[in-house]
CSV table of C-alpha atoms in Angstrom, one decimal:
chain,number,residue,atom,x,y,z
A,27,UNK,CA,146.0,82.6,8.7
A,28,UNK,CA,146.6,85.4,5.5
A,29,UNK,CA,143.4,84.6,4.0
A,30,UNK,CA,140.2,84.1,4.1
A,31,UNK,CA,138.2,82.4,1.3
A,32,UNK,CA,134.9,82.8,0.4
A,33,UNK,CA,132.3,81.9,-2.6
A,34,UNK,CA,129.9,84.7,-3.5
A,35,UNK,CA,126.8,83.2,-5.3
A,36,UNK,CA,124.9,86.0,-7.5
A,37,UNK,CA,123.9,83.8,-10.1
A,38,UNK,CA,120.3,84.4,-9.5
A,39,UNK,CA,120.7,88.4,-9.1
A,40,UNK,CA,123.5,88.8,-11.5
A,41,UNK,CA,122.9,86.7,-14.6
A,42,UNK,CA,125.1,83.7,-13.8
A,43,UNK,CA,128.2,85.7,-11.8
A,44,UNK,CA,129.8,84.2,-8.9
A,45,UNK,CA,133.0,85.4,-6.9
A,46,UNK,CA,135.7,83.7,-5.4
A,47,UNK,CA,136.9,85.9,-2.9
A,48,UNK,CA,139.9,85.7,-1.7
A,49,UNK,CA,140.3,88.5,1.6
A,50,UNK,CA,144.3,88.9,2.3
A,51,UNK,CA,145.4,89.7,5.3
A,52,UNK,CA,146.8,93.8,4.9
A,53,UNK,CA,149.5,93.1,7.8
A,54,UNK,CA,153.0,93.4,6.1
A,55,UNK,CA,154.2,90.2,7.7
A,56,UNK,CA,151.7,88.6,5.1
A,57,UNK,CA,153.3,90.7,2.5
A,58,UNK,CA,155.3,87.7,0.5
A,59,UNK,CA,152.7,85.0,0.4
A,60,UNK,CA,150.2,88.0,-0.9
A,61,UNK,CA,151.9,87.4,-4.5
A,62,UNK,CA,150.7,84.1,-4.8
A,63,UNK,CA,147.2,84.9,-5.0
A,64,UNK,CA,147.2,88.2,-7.4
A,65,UNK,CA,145.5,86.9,-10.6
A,66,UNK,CA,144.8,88.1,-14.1
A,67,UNK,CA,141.3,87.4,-14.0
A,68,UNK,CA,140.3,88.9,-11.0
A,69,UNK,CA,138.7,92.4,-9.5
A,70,UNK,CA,141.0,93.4,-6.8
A,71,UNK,CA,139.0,95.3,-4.0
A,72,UNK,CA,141.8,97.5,-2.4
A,73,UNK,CA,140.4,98.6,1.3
A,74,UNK,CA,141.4,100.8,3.3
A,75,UNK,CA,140.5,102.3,6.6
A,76,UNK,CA,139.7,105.7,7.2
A,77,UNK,CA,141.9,107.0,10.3
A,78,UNK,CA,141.5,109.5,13.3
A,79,UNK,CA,143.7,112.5,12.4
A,80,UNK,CA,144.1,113.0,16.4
A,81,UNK,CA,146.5,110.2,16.4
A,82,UNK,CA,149.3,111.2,14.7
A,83,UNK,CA,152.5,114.4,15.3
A,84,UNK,CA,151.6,116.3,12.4
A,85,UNK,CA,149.7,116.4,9.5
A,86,UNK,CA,152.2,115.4,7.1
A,87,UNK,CA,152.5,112.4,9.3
A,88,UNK,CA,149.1,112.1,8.9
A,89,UNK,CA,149.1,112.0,5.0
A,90,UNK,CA,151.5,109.9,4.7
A,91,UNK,CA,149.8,107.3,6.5
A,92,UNK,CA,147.0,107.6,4.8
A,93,UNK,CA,148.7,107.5,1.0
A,94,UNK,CA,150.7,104.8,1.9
A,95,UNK,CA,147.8,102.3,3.1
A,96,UNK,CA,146.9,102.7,-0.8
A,97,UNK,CA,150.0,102.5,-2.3
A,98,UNK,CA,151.5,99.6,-0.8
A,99,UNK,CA,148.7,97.7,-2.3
A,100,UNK,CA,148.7,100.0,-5.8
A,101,UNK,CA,152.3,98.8,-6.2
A,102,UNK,CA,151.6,95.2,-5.5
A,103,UNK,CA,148.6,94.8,-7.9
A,104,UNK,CA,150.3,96.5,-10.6
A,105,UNK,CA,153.5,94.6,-10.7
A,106,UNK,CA,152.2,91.3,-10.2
A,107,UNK,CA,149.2,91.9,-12.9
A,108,UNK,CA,149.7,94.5,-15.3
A,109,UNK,CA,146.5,96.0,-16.5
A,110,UNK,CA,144.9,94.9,-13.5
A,111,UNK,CA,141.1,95.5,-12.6
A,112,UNK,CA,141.1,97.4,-9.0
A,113,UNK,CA,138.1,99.2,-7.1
A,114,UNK,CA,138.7,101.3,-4.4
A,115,UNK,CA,136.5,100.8,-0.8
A,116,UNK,CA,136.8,103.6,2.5
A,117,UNK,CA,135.9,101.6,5.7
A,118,UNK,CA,134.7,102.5,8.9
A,119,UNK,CA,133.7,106.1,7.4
A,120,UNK,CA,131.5,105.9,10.7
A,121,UNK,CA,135.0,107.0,12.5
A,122,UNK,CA,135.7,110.6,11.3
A,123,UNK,CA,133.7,113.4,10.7
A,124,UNK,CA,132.3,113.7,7.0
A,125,UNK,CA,134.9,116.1,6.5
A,126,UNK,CA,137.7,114.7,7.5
A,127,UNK,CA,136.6,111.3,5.4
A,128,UNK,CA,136.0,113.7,2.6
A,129,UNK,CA,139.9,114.6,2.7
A,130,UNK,CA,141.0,111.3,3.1
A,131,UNK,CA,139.2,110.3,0.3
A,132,UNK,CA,140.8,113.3,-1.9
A,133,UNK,CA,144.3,112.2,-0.8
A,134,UNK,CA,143.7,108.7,-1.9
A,135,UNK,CA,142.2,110.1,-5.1
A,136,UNK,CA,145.3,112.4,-5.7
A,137,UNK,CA,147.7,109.2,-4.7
A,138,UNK,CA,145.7,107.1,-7.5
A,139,UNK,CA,145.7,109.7,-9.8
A,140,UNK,CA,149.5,110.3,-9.3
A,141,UNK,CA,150.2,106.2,-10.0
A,142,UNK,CA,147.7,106.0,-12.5
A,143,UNK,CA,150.2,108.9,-14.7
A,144,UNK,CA,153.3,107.1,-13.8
A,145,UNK,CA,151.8,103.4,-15.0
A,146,UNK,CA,150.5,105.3,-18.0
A,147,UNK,CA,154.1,107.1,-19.1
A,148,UNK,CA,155.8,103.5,-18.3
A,149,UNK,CA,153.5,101.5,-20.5
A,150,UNK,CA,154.7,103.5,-23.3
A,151,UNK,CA,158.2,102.7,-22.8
A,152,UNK,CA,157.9,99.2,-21.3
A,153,UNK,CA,154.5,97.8,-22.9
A,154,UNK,CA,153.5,96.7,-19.3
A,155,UNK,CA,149.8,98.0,-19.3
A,156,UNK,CA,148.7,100.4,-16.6
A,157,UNK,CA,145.5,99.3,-13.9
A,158,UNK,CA,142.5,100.4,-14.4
A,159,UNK,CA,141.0,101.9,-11.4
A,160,UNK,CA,137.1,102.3,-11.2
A,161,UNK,CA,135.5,105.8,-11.1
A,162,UNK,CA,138.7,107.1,-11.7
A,163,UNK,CA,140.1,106.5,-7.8
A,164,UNK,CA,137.0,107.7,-5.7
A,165,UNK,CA,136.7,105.2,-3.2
A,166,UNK,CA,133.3,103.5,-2.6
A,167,UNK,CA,132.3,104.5,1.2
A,168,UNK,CA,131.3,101.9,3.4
A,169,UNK,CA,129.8,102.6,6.9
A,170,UNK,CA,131.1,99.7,8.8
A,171,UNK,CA,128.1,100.2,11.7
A,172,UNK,CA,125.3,100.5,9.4
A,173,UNK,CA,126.6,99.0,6.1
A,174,UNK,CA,125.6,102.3,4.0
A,175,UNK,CA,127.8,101.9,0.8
A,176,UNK,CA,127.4,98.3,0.8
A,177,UNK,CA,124.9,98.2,-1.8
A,178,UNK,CA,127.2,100.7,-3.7
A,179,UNK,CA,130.3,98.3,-3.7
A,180,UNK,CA,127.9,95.8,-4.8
A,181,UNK,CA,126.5,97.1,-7.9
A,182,UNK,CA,129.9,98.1,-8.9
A,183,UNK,CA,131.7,94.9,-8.2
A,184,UNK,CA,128.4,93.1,-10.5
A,185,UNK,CA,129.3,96.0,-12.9
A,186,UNK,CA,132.8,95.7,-13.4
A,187,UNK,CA,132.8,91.7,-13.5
A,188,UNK,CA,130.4,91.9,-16.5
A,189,UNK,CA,132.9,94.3,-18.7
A,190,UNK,CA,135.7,91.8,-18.3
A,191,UNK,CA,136.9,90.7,-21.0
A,192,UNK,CA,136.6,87.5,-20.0
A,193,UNK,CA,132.9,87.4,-18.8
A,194,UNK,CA,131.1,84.4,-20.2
A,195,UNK,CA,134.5,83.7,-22.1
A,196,UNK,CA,133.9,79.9,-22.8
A,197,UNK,CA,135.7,76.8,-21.4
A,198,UNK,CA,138.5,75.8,-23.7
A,199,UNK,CA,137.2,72.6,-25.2
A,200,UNK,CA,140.4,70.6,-24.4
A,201,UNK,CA,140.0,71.1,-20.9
A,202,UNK,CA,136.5,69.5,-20.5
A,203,UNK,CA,137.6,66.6,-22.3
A,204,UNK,CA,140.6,66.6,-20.0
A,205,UNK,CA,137.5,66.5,-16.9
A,206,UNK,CA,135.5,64.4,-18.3
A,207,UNK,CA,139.2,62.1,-18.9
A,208,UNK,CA,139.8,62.2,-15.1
A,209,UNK,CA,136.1,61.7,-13.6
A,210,UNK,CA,136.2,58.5,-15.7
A,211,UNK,CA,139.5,57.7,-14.2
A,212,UNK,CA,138.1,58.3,-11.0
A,213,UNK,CA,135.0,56.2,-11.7
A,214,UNK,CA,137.1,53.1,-12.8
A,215,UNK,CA,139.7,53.3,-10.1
A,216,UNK,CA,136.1,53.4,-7.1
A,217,UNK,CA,135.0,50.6,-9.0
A,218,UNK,CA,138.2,48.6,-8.8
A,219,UNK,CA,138.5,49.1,-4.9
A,220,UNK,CA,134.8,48.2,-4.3
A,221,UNK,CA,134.8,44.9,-6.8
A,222,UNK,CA,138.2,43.9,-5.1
């Protein structure tokens, strides 16, 4: 319960990439154990879902809502991993008219935009390195009924991984010996129980 882990395999499609996903739950009561699973070396896919403006008093009500389903998660990322990697992704688009997920989308973008500043004046002062958010805080839109946008999110997700800075970063030699160290280990100690 909180998360939901999955193995990606694109090694075929995607010159030797593979994801470990790691989906955490969005509810605040998961909130605390979140933290535990924000990484350096990682791409975080913030998602949020577009809303029905019907449902809410007022409009200001309304973009609140909507501003702080990103910034929750903005704040999160960014103080658990400076300099973190982040892409942006608008579900069930299929839920408001295109014009009302148009605006959503701009206040998301303004919301980013408005963080992104901030993180940028801080690092400055503090050295704590801002996020960098992909295509500048447009979110990728993903029709959860037909799965338009899917393709999208994947191309930029293959994209991104390959500009890390540690894409095909090798495996520190000391640690393979280490492996190598314990599968022997292992080896000996299955061969002691089965001769005994």
């Amino acid at each position: 319960v909180g998360i939901d882990l999955t193995r990606w395999d694109l090694a075929a499609q995607a010159d030797g990439l593979v994801f470990q996903i790691k989906d955490l739950a969005g509810q605040a009561v998961y909130s605390l154990t979140n933290q535990y699973f924000l990484v350096r070396r990682a791409i975080f896919v913030v998602v949020w879902r577009v809303l029905r403006p019907a449902g809410f008093a007022s409009a200001d009500e309304f973009e609140r809502e909507v501003a702080s389903m990103v910034s929750a998660w903005l704040d999160a990322v960014h103080y658990r991993v400076p300099g973190a990697q982040v892409v942006l992704v608008a579900t069930h688009i299929d839920c408001a008219a295109p014009a009302e997920v148009d605006e959503q989308c701009r206040l998301v973008k303004a919301v980013v935009e408005r963080k992104l500043r901030e993180w940028a004046e801080h690092e400055a002062a503090t050295g704590v390195p801002a996020m960098t958010v992909l295509r500048g805080g447009e979110s990728v839109r993903v029709n959860c009924l037909e799965g338009t946008g899917v393709e999208q999110l994947r191309a930029c997700l293959i994209d991104m991984a390959h500009q890390l800075p540690w894409w095909r970063e090798g495996i520190p030699k000391s640690y393979l010996i280490l492996q190598d160290a314990i599968a022997e280990r292992q080896r000996e100690s299955a061969w002691l129980t089965t001769a005994e």
